[in-house]
Amino acid sequence: MDPLRMADLSPRKKRPRQTGASMASPSQDVKFQDLVIFILEKKMGRSRRAFLMELARSKGFRVESELSDSVTHIVAENNSDSDVLEWLQAQNIKASAQLELLDVCWLIECMGAGKPVEVTGKHQLVVRKDYSASANPEPQKTPPLAVKKISPYACQRRTTLNNCNHIFTDAFEVLAENYEFRENEGSCLAFMRAASVLKSLPFTIISMKDTENIPCLEDKVKYIIEEIIEDGECSEVKAVLNDERYQSFKLFTSVFGVGLKTAEKWFRMGFRTLSKIRSDKTLKFTQMQKAGFLYYEDLVSRVTREEAEAVSVLVKEAVGAFLPDAFVTMTGGFRRGKKTGHDVDFLITSPGITEEEDQQILLKVINLWERKRVDSGKASQQEGKTWKAIRVDLVMCPYERRAFALLGWTGSRQFERDLRRYATHERKMVLDNHALYDKTKRMFLKAESEEEIFAHLGLDYIEPWERNA
Ligand code: DCP
Ligand code: MG
């Protein structure tokens, strides 16, 4: 990008200049009504400006495409105070006391904080009293928060749901899924790991410099990051989203009970829609797939936390009927604090229970529900139905293994994967959802709580809501 290109010296006049009315992207909600940002293209370049605008809007900032009287904050990069003042003069805008002229470091800090940060001297581009070059040293660029050494293992990172790098991780997840559909495990894992590590960062990646010292970013990943920084989007992701095979696999696997093998088969047979598959007389469906089609609409809609809590009451009631001293714990995404999920996961255990009784209890619970369903089914048919089908995963475990089961079923998948990888490679131990085996001591290590398992592994404890890797 040539910074001296004349076209860069004024905002593009694709639309007439407007005053007052918001021109912020209509699809995103404005959270911070009090400030109206305009980002100067001059010396920053068009694509970086577009990227920053998109990013700021996605975080609830109002960003105008064109300079107007309603603008309160002008953000510039690589511009001196006099550059900006001169430019403003050319636009016929006076640098009033209300108008903040800021270096991009302010915006970057805001992106990291997820809200407007207070403007201080280091952000201000123009020292208004005396803006001679000598009185205004180069604006200080705030590097993203000093990055402590980041572990390549998700179980040594704290990953909350507050993801500052959605723009990148959403792209990675599409690519990873596409590789999964194409059974390219290596590339799938590379993009999942990259998404996972970016989710743990306390700042947003704004330039390639920010990616230095971040582990798990292979060259092909960095290439995508660079493209998104420069163009605001990734051409490969766009192509994948439009790809027929990807779209079909996504659609087919959205049916409960349909995995990659079945999706592949249907795709090869030439199917592209669910209605054609459903009505095909030659296809055989499993019990799960039949249920998947029958309750398709219900099952593709996300389960909310309120629904999960309601299910929890039902599960506790049903289990309590057979096992009065049972412990029922919601695990999976909801335990990690997610607001919605594709199912609701429960771990059930009880001090007295034997392994043989395990299976019996689940069958009894399911029979109980089945009877209730038949009874209520008589009263209300599918039409005018007042209930929603929800996927529920019930896991039972022996009481002594509950800590391992709880840790194993809380996820996320990436967190679990890295816990096992860490145990194997760093501790010569074997971890699964049932036990922890120390190969050096040749013994199983007992644990009454998740904290004890982390301690056995020599890891700092990571709370469930910090396991959203
Ligand atoms: N799990 C696992 N390996 C599997 C399946 C599950 O380690 N093959 C663990 C990790 C998951 C947890 O069980 O986090 C629950 O599985 P889900 O598929 O329900 O995942 P989430 O609950 O995390 O996601 P969602 O919110 O979509 O239900
Ligand atoms: Mg779940």
mmCIF file with all atom_site columns, N, CA, C and O in Angstrom, residues 125-143:
data_model
loop_
_atom_site.group_PDB
_atom_site.id
_atom_site.type_symbol
_atom_site.label_atom_id
_atom_site.label_alt_id
_atom_site.label_comp_id
_atom_site.label_asym_id
_atom_site.label_entity_id
_atom_site.label_seq_id
_atom_site.pdbx_PDB_ins_code
_atom_site.Cartn_x
_atom_site.Cartn_y
_atom_site.Cartn_z
_atom_site.occupancy
_atom_site.B_iso_or_equiv
_atom_site.pdbx_formal_charge
_atom_site.auth_seq_id
_atom_site.auth_comp_id
_atom_site.auth_asym_id
_atom_site.auth_atom_id
_atom_site.pdbx_PDB_model_num
ATOM 1  N N  . LEU A 1 125 ? -2.996 12.589 19.769 1.00 0.00 ? 125 LEU A N  1
ATOM 2  C CA . LEU A 1 125 ? -2.118 12.856 18.654 1.00 0.00 ? 125 LEU A CA 1
ATOM 3  C C  . LEU A 1 125 ? -1.696 14.312 18.670 1.00 0.00 ? 125 LEU A C  1
ATOM 4  O O  . LEU A 1 125 ? -0.588 14.665 18.312 1.00 0.00 ? 125 LEU A O  1
ATOM 5  N N  . VAL A 1 126 ? -2.600 15.145 19.106 1.00 0.00 ? 126 VAL A N  1
ATOM 6  C CA . VAL A 1 126 ? -2.365 16.577 19.001 1.00 0.00 ? 126 VAL A CA 1
ATOM 7  C C  . VAL A 1 126 ? -2.344 17.197 20.377 1.00 0.00 ? 126 VAL A C  1
ATOM 8  O O  . VAL A 1 126 ? -3.284 17.050 21.143 1.00 0.00 ? 126 VAL A O  1
ATOM 9  N N  . VAL A 1 127 ? -1.239 17.826 20.677 1.00 0.00 ? 127 VAL A N  1
ATOM 10 C CA . VAL A 1 127 ? -1.193 18.611 21.911 1.00 0.00 ? 127 VAL A CA 1
ATOM 11 C C  . VAL A 1 127 ? -1.655 19.992 21.504 1.00 0.00 ? 127 VAL A C  1
ATOM 12 O O  . VAL A 1 127 ? -0.977 20.704 20.776 1.00 0.00 ? 127 VAL A O  1
ATOM 13 N N  . ARG A 1 128 ? -2.862 20.325 21.880 1.00 0.00 ? 128 ARG A N  1
ATOM 14 C CA . ARG A 1 128 ? -3.498 21.477 21.249 1.00 0.00 ? 128 ARG A CA 1
ATOM 15 C C  . ARG A 1 128 ? -2.854 22.812 21.565 1.00 0.00 ? 128 ARG A C  1
ATOM 16 O O  . ARG A 1 128 ? -2.827 23.705 20.750 1.00 0.00 ? 128 ARG A O  1
ATOM 17 N N  . LYS A 1 129 ? -2.316 22.956 22.773 1.00 0.00 ? 129 LYS A N  1
ATOM 18 C CA . LYS A 1 129 ? -1.761 24.268 23.148 1.00 0.00 ? 129 LYS A CA 1
ATOM 19 C C  . LYS A 1 129 ? -0.610 24.658 22.219 1.00 0.00 ? 129 LYS A C  1
ATOM 20 O O  . LYS A 1 129 ? -0.457 25.782 21.821 1.00 0.00 ? 129 LYS A O  1
ATOM 21 N N  . ASP A 1 130 ? 0.204  23.686 21.937 1.00 0.00 ? 130 ASP A N  1
ATOM 22 C CA . ASP A 1 130 ? 1.371  23.995 21.110 1.00 0.00 ? 130 ASP A CA 1
ATOM 23 C C  . ASP A 1 130 ? 1.681  22.754 20.299 1.00 0.00 ? 130 ASP A C  1
ATOM 24 O O  . ASP A 1 130 ? 2.225  21.785 20.815 1.00 0.00 ? 130 ASP A O  1
ATOM 25 N N  . TYR A 1 131 ? 1.286  22.797 19.056 1.00 0.00 ? 131 TYR A N  1
ATOM 26 C CA . TYR A 1 131 ? 1.532  21.566 18.319 1.00 0.00 ? 131 TYR A CA 1
ATOM 27 C C  . TYR A 1 131 ? 2.706  21.662 17.355 1.00 0.00 ? 131 TYR A C  1
ATOM 28 O O  . TYR A 1 131 ? 2.666  21.220 16.236 1.00 0.00 ? 131 TYR A O  1
ATOM 29 N N  . SER A 1 132 ? 3.753  22.255 17.840 1.00 0.00 ? 132 SER A N  1
ATOM 30 C CA . SER A 1 132 ? 4.987  22.191 17.044 1.00 0.00 ? 132 SER A CA 1
ATOM 31 C C  . SER A 1 132 ? 5.588  20.803 17.244 1.00 0.00 ? 132 SER A C  1
ATOM 32 O O  . SER A 1 132 ? 5.392  20.171 18.267 1.00 0.00 ? 132 SER A O  1
ATOM 33 N N  . ALA A 1 133 ? 6.293  20.355 16.244 1.00 0.00 ? 133 ALA A N  1
ATOM 34 C CA . ALA A 1 133 ? 6.792  18.978 16.250 1.00 0.00 ? 133 ALA A CA 1
ATOM 35 C C  . ALA A 1 133 ? 7.610  18.681 17.499 1.00 0.00 ? 133 ALA A C  1
ATOM 36 O O  . ALA A 1 133 ? 7.506  17.610 18.074 1.00 0.00 ? 133 ALA A O  1
ATOM 37 N N  . SER A 1 134 ? 8.400  19.633 17.943 1.00 0.00 ? 134 SER A N  1
ATOM 38 C CA . SER A 1 134 ? 9.282  19.350 19.067 1.00 0.00 ? 134 SER A CA 1
ATOM 39 C C  . SER A 1 134 ? 8.496  19.156 20.374 1.00 0.00 ? 134 SER A C  1
ATOM 40 O O  . SER A 1 134 ? 8.914  18.405 21.244 1.00 0.00 ? 134 SER A O  1
ATOM 41 N N  . ALA A 1 135 ? 7.343  19.822 20.479 1.00 0.00 ? 135 ALA A N  1
ATOM 42 C CA . ALA A 1 135 ? 6.573  19.710 21.716 1.00 0.00 ? 135 ALA A CA 1
ATOM 43 C C  . ALA A 1 135 ? 5.775  18.411 21.770 1.00 0.00 ? 135 ALA A C  1
ATOM 44 O O  . ALA A 1 135 ? 5.264  18.036 22.797 1.00 0.00 ? 135 ALA A O  1
ATOM 45 N N  . ASN A 1 136 ? 5.669  17.776 20.628 1.00 0.00 ? 136 ASN A N  1
ATOM 46 C CA . ASN A 1 136 ? 4.863  16.554 20.600 1.00 0.00 ? 136 ASN A CA 1
ATOM 47 C C  . ASN A 1 136 ? 5.703  15.386 20.129 1.00 0.00 ? 136 ASN A C  1
ATOM 48 O O  . ASN A 1 136 ? 5.853  15.149 18.944 1.00 0.00 ? 136 ASN A O  1
ATOM 49 N N  . PRO A 1 137 ? 6.277  14.661 21.068 1.00 0.00 ? 137 PRO A N  1
ATOM 50 C CA . PRO A 1 137 ? 7.097  13.526 20.653 1.00 0.00 ? 137 PRO A CA 1
ATOM 51 C C  . PRO A 1 137 ? 6.225  12.496 19.931 1.00 0.00 ? 137 PRO A C  1
ATOM 52 O O  . PRO A 1 137 ? 5.020  12.516 20.061 1.00 0.00 ? 137 PRO A O  1
ATOM 53 N N  . GLU A 1 138 ? 6.863  11.642 19.203 1.00 0.00 ? 138 GLU A N  1
ATOM 54 C CA . GLU A 1 138 ? 6.148  10.571 18.491 1.00 0.00 ? 138 GLU A CA 1
ATOM 55 C C  . GLU A 1 138 ? 5.137  9.919  19.429 1.00 0.00 ? 138 GLU A C  1
ATOM 56 O O  . GLU A 1 138 ? 5.470  9.581  20.566 1.00 0.00 ? 138 GLU A O  1
ATOM 57 N N  . PRO A 1 139 ? 3.915  9.760  18.973 1.00 0.00 ? 139 PRO A N  1
ATOM 58 C CA . PRO A 1 139 ? 2.958  9.111  19.857 1.00 0.00 ? 139 PRO A CA 1
ATOM 59 C C  . PRO A 1 139 ? 3.457  7.732  20.255 1.00 0.00 ? 139 PRO A C  1
ATOM 60 O O  . PRO A 1 139 ? 4.006  7.006  19.430 1.00 0.00 ? 139 PRO A O  1
ATOM 61 N N  . GLN A 1 140 ? 3.247  7.404  21.487 1.00 0.00 ? 140 GLN A N  1
ATOM 62 C CA . GLN A 1 140 ? 3.736  6.127  21.983 1.00 0.00 ? 140 GLN A CA 1
ATOM 63 C C  . GLN A 1 140 ? 2.819  5.016  21.528 1.00 0.00 ? 140 GLN A C  1
ATOM 64 O O  . GLN A 1 140 ? 1.618  5.072  21.723 1.00 0.00 ? 140 GLN A O  1
ATOM 65 N N  . LYS A 1 141 ? 3.361  4.033  20.893 1.00 0.00 ? 141 LYS A N  1
ATOM 66 C CA . LYS A 1 141 ? 2.542  2.906  20.450 1.00 0.00 ? 141 LYS A CA 1
ATOM 67 C C  . LYS A 1 141 ? 2.486  1.884  21.583 1.00 0.00 ? 141 LYS A C  1
ATOM 68 O O  . LYS A 1 141 ? 3.504  1.416  22.048 1.00 0.00 ? 141 LYS A O  1
ATOM 69 N N  . THR A 1 142 ? 1.288  1.581  21.998 1.00 0.00 ? 142 THR A N  1
ATOM 70 C CA . THR A 1 142 ? 1.192  0.594  23.072 1.00 0.00 ? 142 THR A CA 1
ATOM 71 C C  . THR A 1 142 ? 1.238  -0.783 22.460 1.00 0.00 ? 142 THR A C  1
ATOM 72 O O  . THR A 1 142 ? 0.388  -1.129 21.657 1.00 0.00 ? 142 THR A O  1
ATOM 73 N N  . PRO A 1 143 ? 2.228  -1.567 22.831 1.00 0.00 ? 143 PRO A N  1
ATOM 74 C CA . PRO A 1 143 ? 2.226  -2.923 22.290 1.00 0.00 ? 143 PRO A CA 1
ATOM 75 C C  . PRO A 1 143 ? 1.082  -3.669 22.961 1.00 0.00 ? 143 PRO A C  1
ATOM 76 O O  . PRO A 1 143 ? 0.652  -3.277 24.032 1.00 0.00 ? 143 PRO A O  1
#
